Short mmCIF file of C-alpha atoms in Angstrom, two decimals:
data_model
loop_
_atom_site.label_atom_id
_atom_site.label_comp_id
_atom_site.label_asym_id
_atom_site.label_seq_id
_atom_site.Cartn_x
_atom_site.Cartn_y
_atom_site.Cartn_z
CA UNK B 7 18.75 -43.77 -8.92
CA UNK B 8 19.20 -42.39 -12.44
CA UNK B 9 21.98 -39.91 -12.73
CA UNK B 10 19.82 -36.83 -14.20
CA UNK B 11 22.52 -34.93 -14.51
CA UNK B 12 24.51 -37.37 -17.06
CA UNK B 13 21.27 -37.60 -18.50
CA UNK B 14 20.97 -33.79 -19.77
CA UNK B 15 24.76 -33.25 -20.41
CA UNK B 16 24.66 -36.62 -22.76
CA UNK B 17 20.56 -37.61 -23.69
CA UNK B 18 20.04 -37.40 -27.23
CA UNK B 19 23.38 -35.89 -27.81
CA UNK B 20 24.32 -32.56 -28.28
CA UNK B 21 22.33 -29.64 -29.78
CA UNK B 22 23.69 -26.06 -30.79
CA UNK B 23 21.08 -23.82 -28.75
CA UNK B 24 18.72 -21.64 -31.36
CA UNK B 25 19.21 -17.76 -30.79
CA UNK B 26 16.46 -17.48 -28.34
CA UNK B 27 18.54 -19.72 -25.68
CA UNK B 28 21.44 -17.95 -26.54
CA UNK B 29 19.64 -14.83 -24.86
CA UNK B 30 19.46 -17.13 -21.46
CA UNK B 31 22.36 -15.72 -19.38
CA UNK B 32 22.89 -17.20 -15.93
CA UNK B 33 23.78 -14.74 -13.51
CA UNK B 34 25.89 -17.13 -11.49
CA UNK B 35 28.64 -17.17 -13.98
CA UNK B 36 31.12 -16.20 -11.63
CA UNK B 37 30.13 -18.35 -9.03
CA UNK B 38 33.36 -20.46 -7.59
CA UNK B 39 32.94 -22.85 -7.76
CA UNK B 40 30.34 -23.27 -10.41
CA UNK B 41 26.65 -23.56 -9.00
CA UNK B 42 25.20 -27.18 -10.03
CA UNK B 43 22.39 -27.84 -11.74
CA UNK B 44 19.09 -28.88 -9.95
CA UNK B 45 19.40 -32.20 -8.91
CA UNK B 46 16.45 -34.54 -9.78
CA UNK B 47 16.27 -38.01 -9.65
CA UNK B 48 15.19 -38.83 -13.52
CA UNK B 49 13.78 -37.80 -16.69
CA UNK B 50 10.03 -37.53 -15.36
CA UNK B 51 11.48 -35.24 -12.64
CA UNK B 52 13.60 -33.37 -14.92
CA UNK B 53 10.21 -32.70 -17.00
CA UNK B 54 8.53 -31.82 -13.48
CA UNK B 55 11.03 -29.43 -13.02
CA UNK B 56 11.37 -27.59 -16.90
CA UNK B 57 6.68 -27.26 -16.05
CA UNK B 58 7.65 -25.51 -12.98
CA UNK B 59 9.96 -23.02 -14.51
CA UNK B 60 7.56 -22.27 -17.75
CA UNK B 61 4.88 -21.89 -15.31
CA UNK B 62 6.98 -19.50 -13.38
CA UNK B 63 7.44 -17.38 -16.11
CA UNK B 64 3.97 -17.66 -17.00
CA UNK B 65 3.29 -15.66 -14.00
CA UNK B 66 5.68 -12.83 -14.44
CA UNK B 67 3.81 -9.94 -16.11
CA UNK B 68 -0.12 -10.72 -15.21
CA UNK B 69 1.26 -8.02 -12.31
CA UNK B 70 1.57 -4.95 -15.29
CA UNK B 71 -1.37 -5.81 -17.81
CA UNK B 72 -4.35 -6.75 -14.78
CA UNK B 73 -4.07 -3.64 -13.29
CA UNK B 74 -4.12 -1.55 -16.25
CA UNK B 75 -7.14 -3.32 -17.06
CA UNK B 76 -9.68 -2.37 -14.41
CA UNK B 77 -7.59 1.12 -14.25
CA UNK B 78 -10.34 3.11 -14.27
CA UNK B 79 -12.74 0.50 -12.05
CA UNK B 80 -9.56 1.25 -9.42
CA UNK B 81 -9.07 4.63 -10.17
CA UNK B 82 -12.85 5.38 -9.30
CA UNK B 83 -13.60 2.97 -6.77
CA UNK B 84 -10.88 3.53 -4.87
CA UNK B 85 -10.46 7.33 -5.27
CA UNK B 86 -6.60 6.97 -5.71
CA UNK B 87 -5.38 10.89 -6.80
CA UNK B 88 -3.53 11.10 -10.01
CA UNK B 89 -0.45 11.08 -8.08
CA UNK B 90 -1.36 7.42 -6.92
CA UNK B 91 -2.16 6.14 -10.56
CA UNK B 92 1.67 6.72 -11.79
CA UNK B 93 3.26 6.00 -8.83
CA UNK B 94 1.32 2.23 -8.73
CA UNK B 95 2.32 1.68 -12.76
CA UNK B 96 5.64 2.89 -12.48
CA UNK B 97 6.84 1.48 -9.16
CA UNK B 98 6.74 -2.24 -10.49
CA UNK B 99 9.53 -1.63 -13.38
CA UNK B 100 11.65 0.37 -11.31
CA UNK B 101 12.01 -2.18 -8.61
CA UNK B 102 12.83 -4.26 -11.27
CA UNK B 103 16.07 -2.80 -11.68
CA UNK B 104 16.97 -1.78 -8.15
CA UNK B 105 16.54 -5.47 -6.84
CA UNK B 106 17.83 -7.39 -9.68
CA UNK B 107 21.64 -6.81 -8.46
CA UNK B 108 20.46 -8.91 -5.26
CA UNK B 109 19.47 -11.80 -7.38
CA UNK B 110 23.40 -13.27 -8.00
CA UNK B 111 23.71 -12.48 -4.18
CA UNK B 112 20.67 -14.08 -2.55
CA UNK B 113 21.70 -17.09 -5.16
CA UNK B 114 25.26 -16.93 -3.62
CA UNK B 115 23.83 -17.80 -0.17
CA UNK B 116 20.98 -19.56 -0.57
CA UNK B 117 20.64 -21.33 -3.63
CA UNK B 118 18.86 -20.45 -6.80
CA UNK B 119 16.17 -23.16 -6.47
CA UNK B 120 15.03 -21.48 -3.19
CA UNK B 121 15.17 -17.83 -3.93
CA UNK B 122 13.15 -18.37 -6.75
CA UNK B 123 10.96 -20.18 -4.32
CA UNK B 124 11.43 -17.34 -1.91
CA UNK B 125 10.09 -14.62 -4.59
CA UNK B 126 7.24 -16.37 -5.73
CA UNK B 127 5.72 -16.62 -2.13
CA UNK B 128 6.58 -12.79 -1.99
CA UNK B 129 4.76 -12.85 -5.52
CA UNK B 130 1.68 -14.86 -4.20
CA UNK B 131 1.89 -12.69 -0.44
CA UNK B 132 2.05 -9.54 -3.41
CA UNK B 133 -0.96 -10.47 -5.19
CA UNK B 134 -3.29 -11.35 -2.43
CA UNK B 135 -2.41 -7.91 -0.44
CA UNK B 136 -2.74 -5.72 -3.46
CA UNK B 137 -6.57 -5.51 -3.81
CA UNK B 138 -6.84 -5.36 0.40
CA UNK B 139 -8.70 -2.88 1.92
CA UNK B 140 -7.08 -1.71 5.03
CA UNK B 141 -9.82 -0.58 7.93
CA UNK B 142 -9.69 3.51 7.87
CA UNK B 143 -7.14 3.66 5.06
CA UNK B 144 -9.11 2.51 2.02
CA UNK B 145 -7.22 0.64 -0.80
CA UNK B 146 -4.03 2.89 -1.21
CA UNK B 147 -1.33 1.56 1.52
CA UNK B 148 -2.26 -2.55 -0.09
CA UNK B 149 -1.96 -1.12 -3.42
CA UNK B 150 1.30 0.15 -2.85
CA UNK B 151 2.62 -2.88 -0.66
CA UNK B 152 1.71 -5.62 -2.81
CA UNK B 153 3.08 -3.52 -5.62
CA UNK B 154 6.03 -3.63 -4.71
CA UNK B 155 6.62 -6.35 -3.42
CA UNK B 156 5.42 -8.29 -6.76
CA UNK B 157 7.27 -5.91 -8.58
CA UNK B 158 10.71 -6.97 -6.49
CA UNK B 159 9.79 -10.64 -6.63
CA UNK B 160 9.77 -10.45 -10.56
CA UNK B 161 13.25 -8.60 -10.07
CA UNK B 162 14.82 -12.09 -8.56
CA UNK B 163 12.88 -14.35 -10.74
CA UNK B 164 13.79 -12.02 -14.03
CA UNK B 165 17.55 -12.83 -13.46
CA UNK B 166 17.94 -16.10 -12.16
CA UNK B 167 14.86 -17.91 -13.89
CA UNK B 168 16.96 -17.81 -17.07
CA UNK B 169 19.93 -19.04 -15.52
CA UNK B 170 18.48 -22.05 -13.96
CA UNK B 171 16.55 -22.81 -17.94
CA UNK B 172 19.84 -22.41 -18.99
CA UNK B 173 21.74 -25.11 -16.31
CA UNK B 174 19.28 -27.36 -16.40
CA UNK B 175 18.24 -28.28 -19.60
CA UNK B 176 21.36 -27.86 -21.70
CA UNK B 177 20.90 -30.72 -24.45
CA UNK B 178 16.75 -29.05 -25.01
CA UNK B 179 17.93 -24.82 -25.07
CA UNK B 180 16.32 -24.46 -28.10
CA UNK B 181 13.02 -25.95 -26.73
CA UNK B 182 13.04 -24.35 -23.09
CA UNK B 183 14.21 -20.97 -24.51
CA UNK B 184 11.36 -20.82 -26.67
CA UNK B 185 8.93 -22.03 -24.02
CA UNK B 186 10.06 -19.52 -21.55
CA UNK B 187 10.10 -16.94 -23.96
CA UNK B 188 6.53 -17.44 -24.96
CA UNK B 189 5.48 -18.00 -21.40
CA UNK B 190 6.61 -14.20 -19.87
CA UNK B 191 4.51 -13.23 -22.99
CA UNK B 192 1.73 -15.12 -22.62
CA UNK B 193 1.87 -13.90 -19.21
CA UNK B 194 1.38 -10.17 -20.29
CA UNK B 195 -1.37 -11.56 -22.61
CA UNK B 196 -3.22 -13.49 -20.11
CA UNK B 197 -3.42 -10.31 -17.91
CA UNK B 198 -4.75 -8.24 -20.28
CA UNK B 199 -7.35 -10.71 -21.95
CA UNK B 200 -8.91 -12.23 -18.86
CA UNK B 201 -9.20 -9.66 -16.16
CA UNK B 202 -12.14 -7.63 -17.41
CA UNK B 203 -14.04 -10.56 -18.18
CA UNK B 204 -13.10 -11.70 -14.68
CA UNK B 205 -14.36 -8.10 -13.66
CA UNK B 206 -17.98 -8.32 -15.40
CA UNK B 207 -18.71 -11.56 -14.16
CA UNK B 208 -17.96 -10.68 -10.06
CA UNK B 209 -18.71 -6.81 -10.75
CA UNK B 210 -15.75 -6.56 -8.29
CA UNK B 211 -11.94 -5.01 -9.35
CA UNK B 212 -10.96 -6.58 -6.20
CA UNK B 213 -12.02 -10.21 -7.43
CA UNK B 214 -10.10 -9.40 -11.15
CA UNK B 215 -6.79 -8.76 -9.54
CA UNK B 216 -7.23 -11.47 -6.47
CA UNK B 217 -8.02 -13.97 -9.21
CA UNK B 218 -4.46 -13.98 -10.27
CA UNK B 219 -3.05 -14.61 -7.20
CA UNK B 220 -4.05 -18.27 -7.60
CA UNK B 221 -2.12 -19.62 -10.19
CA UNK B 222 1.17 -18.14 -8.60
CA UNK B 223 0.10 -19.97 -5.44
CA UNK B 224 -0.43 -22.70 -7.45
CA UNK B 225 3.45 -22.70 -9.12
CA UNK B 226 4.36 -21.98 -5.64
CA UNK B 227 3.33 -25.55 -4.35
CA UNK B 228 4.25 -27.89 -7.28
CA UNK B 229 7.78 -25.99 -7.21
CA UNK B 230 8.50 -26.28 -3.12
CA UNK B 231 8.82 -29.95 -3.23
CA UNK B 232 11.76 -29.71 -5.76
CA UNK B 233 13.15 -26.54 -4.28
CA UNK B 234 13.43 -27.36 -0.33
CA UNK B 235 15.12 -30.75 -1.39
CA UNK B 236 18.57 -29.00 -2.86
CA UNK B 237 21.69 -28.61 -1.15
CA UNK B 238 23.47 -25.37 -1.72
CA UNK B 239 27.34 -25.42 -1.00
CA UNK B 240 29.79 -22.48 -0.32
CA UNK B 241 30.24 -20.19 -3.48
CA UNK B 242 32.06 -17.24 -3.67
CA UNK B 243 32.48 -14.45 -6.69
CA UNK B 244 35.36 -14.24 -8.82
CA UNK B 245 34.56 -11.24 -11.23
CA UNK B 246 36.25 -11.87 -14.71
CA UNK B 247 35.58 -10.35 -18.07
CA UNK B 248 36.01 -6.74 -18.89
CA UNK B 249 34.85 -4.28 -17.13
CA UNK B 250 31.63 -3.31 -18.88
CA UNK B 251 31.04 -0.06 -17.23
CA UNK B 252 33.50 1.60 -19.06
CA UNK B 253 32.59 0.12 -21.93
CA UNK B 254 30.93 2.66 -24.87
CA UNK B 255 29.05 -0.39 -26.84
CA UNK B 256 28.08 -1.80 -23.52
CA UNK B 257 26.25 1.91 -23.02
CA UNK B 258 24.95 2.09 -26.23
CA UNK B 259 23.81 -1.30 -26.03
CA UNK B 260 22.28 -0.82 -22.46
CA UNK B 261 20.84 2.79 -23.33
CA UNK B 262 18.64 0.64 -26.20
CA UNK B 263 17.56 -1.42 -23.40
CA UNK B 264 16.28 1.84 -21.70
CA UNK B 265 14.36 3.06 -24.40
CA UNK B 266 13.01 -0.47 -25.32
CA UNK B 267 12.25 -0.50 -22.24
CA UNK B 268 10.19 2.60 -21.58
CA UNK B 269 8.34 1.38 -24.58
CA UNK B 270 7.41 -1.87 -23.37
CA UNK B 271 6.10 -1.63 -19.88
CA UNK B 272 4.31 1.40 -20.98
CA UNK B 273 2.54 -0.64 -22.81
CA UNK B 274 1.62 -2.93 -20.08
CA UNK B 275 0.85 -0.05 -18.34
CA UNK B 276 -1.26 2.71 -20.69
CA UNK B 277 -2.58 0.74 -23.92
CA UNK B 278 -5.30 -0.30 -22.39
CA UNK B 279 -6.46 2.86 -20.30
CA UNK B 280 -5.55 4.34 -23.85
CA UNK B 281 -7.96 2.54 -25.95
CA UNK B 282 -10.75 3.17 -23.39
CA UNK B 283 -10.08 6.83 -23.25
CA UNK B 284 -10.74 6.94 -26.95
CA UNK B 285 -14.03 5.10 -26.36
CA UNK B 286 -13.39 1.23 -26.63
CA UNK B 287 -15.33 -1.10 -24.16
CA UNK B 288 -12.75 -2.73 -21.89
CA UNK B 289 -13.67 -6.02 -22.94
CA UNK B 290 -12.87 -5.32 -25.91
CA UNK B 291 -10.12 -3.03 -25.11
CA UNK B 292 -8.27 -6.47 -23.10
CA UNK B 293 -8.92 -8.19 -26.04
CA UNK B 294 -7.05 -5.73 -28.70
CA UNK B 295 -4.22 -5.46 -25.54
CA UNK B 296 -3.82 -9.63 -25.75
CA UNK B 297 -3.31 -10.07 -29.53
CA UNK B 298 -1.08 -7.29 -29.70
CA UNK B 299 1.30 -9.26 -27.08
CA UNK B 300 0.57 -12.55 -28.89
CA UNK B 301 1.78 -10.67 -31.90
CA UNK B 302 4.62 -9.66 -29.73
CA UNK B 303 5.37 -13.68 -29.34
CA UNK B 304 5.69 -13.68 -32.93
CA UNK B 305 8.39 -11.11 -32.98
CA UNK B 306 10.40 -12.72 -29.93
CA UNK B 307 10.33 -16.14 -31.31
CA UNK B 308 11.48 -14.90 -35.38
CA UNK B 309 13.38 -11.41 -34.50
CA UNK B 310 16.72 -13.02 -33.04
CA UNK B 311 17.44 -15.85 -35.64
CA UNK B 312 16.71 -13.66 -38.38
CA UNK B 313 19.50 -10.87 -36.21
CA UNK B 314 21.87 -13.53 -36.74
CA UNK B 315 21.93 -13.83 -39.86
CA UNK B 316 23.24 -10.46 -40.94
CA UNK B 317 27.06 -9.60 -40.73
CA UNK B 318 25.60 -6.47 -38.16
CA UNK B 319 22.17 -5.71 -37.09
CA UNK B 320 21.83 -1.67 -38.03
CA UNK B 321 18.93 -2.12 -40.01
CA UNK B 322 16.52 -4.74 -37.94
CA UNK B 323 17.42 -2.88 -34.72
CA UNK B 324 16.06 0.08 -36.58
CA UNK B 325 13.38 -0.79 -37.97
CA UNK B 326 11.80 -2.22 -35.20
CA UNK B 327 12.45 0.83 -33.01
CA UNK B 328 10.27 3.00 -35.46
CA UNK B 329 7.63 0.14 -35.69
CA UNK B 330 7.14 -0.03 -31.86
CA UNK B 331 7.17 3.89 -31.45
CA UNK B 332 5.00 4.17 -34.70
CA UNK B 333 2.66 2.11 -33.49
CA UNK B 334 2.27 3.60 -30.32
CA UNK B 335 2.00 6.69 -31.51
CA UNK B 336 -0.38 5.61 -33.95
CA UNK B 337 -2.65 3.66 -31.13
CA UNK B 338 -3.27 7.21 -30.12
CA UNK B 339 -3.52 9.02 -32.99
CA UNK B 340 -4.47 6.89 -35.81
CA UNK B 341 -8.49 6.40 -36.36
CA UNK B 342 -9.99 4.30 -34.78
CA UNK B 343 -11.49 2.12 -37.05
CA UNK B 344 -7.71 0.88 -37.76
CA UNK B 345 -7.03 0.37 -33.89
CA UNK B 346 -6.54 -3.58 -34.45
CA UNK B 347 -3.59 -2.42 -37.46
CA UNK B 348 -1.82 -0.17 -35.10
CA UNK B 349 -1.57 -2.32 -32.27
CA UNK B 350 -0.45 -5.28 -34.46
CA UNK B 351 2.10 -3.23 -36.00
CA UNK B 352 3.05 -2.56 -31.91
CA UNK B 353 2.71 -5.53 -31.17
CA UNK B 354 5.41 -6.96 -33.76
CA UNK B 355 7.68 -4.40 -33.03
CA UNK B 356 8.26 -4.30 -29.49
CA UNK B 357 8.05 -8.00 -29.58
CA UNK B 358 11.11 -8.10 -32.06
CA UNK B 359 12.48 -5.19 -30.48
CA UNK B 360 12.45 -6.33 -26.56
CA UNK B 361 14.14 -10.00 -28.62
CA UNK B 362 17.15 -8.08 -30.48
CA UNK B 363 17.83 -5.66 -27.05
CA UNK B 364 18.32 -8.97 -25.19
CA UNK B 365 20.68 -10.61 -28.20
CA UNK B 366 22.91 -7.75 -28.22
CA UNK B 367 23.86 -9.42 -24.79
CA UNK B 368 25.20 -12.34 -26.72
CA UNK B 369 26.04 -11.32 -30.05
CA UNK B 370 28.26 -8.12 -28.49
CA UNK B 371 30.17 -10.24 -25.94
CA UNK B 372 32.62 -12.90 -26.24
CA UNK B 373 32.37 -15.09 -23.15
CA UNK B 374 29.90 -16.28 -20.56
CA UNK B 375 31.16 -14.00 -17.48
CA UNK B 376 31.19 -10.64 -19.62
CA UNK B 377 27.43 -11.37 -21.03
CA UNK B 378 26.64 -11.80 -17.39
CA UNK B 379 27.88 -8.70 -16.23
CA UNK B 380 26.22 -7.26 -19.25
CA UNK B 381 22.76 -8.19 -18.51
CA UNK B 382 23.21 -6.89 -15.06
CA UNK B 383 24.01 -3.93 -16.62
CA UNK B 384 20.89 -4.06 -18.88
CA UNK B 385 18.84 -5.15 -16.58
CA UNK B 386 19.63 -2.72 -13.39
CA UNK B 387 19.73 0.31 -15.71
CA UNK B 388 17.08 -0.31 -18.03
CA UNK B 389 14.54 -1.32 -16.00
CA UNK B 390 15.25 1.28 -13.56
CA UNK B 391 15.70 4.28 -16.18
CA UNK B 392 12.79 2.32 -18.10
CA UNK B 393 10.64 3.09 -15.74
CA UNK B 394 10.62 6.60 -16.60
CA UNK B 395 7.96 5.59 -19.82
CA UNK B 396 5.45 5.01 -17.65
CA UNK B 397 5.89 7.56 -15.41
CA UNK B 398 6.25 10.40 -18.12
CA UNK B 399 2.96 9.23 -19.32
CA UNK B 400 1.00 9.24 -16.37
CA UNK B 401 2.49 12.71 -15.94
CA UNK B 402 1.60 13.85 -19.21
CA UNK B 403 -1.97 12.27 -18.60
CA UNK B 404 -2.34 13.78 -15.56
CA UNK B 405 -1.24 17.09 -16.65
CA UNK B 406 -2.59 17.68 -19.89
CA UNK B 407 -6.20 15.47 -19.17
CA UNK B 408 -5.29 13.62 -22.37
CA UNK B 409 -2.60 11.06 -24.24
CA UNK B 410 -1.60 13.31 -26.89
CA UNK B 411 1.57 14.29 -25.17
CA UNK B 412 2.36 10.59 -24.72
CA UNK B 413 1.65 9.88 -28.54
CA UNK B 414 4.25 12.43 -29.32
CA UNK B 415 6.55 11.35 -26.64
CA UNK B 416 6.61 7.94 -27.94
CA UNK B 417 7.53 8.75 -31.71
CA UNK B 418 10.70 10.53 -29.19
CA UNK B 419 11.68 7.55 -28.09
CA UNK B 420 11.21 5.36 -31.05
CA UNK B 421 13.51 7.84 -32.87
CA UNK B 422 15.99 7.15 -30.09
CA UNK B 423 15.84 4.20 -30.05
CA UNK B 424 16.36 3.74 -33.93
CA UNK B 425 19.83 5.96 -33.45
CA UNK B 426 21.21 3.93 -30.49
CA UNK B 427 19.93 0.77 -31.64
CA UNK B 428 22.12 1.27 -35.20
CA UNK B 429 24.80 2.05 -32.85
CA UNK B 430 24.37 -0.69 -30.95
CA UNK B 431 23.66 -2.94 -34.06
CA UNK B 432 27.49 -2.33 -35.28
CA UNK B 433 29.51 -5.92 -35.52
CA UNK B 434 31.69 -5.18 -32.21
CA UNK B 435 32.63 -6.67 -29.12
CA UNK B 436 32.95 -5.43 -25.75
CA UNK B 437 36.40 -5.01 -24.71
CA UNK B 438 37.19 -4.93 -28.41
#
């Protein structure tokens, strides 16, 4: 048997990771002792196991951009009240941050390997219940299930998916970063791009979001083989670093993740629904939705080197805040006939701006265990005060019968996210 594991701490010798692995914390990092990587018996199984986690993450955010897809197909098939609309688009990010603290723990116990495998059955189980139509209950109470419980799979595979890219491949972390990076948005893209087309060829929502149930069940059984095989010893948690909660650049640095946050999966969420409200066919619409994220790709991939490079990162943390809440704001606002401009200019800026958020983990931290407890942090606040974007709009949409009030809202929070990304941007480490 080839020893794998000699084989990525030694093949090819070693590499210094790009920027964009940098951002992969593992959330195990106080794990006593230290969990091991995923034991495979050779180089064709390691590259087995690196497809399985791409193809993970390719399946991460079809859950946000499909549904806001066929949003009004739902909304009027289904007869789900206003109420129902923003509790179904907000419910997924919040859950994001109220179950990522389990992640480290269910990893503790089990294994990472098979609560990853664990959440993407909950993932599949998610998908296929969502468009289910309960006998004398209609659509609403298989909505909100598999909502939820795709949106607290995503929650376990957000924080230890990195991790195990991370462990496993540490001699390729500029490759696998990259690939994992482009796969959650690709995911996004995919969503947005293919459901409506899905939609006019079965004339059935139902069919558009059951379709994307397959490829998860598909990642589910080429991952169980090498998941069910690993053995998972005794760990316990030794906390070390400083204590970021009392930590003023770990706030500012989290409360940038909020509003970044609120930008993004309102995105997801509304830019479609958006663009058809102001008359744009929802092929079309999906279409204008995809290349924005693909532009957002761009901005992941090119955003964090070029952070690097400066002394601090005031001014790119800036200006990419006012890009992503300009171009929101201008998606609504801005004629029409300049649609594919605005979201572009979105699209690069919440790409690059959801990339620097994340680096701040790395470049405001001086050790492994204190950018750990940082991207809890991030990720248990953010997503669960991030969640507020969607809801506010779907509140002002409700209440006002328009997105105006969102448009306006959104040139808010790019503002405030300009200020407390310069804060965050200043060359300082946590715990000083």
């Amino acid at each position: 048997m080839i020893d794998a594991q000699n084989s990525r701490q030694h093949g090819g010798g070693p590499q210094r990771p790009s920027v964009n692995a940098d951002t992969l914390v593992d959330a195990e990092a106080d794990d006593v002792p230290a969990a091991e990587p995923t034991q495979v018996t050779g180089r064709r199984a390691l590259t087995y196991l690196g497809l399985c986690l791409v193809l993970i993450g390719l399946n991460l955010r079809t859950v946000f951009s499909s549904f806001s897809a066929v949003l009004p197909e739902v909304t009027s098939d289904a007869g789900l009240p206003g109420w129902a609309v923003v509790v179904l688009t907000t419910a997924p990010v919040t859950l994001l941050g109220l179950f990522a603290p389990l992640a480290p723990v269910l990893a503790r116990r089990f294994g990472a390997e098979r609560v990853l495998l664990g959440a993407m059955a909950v993932l599949t189980a998610g998908l296929l219940l969502r468009p289910a139509e309960v006998p004398g209950a209609g659509h609403l109470p298989a909505l909100f299930g598999g909502t939820a419980a795709c949106g607290a799979a995503i929650a376990l595979c957000n924080v230890l998916l990195p991790g195990l890219v991370k462990r496993d491949f540490p001699h390729r972390l500029g490759l696998m970063g990259g690939l994992y990076t482009t796969a959650i948005c690709a995911s996004a893209a995919l969503g947005a791009g293919f459901t409506y087309p899905v939609f006019s060829a079965t004339g059935q929502w139902t069919s558009a979001l059951w379709f994307w149930a397959a490829p998860a069940a598909v990642v589910l059984l080429l991952f169980l083989p090498v998941a069910v095989r690993q053995r998972h010893g005794q760990h316990t948690a030794v906390r070390e670093g400083v204590n970021v909660w009392r930590s003023a650049v770990a706030w500012q640095v989290t409360i940038f993740m909020v509003l970044q946050a609120m930008m993004s999966f309102s995105v997801f969420a509304w830019l479609a629904p958006i663009l058809r409200e102001r008359g744009v066919d929802g092929g079309t619409a999906g279409l204008i939705v995809s290349v924005s994220i693909v532009l957002q790709m761009l901005g992941s991939l090119f955003a964090p080197a070029l952070a690097a490079r400066f002394r601090d990162q005031r001014v790119i943390n800036t200006v990419v805040a006012l890009m992503t809440g300009g171009g929101f704001a201008l998606s609504i606002f801005g004629p029409l006939d300049l649609v594919w401009l605005w979201t572009g200019m979105l699209g690069l800026g919440q790409g690059s701006l959801t990339a620097v958020a994340l680096t701040m983990i790395m470049l405001r931290t001086r050790d492994g265990h204190t950018a750990a407890h940082l991207s809890g942090m991030m990720q248990g606040v953010g997503y669960g005060l991030g969640s507020t974007g969607t809801l506010l709009v779907g509140q002002l949409h409700q209440g006002t019968g328009s997105f105006a009030a969102a448009g306006l809202l959104f040139l808010v929070v790019g503002a405030l996210a300009a200020v407390f990304g310069y804060r965050a941007g200043r060359n300082r480490f946590i715990g000083g």
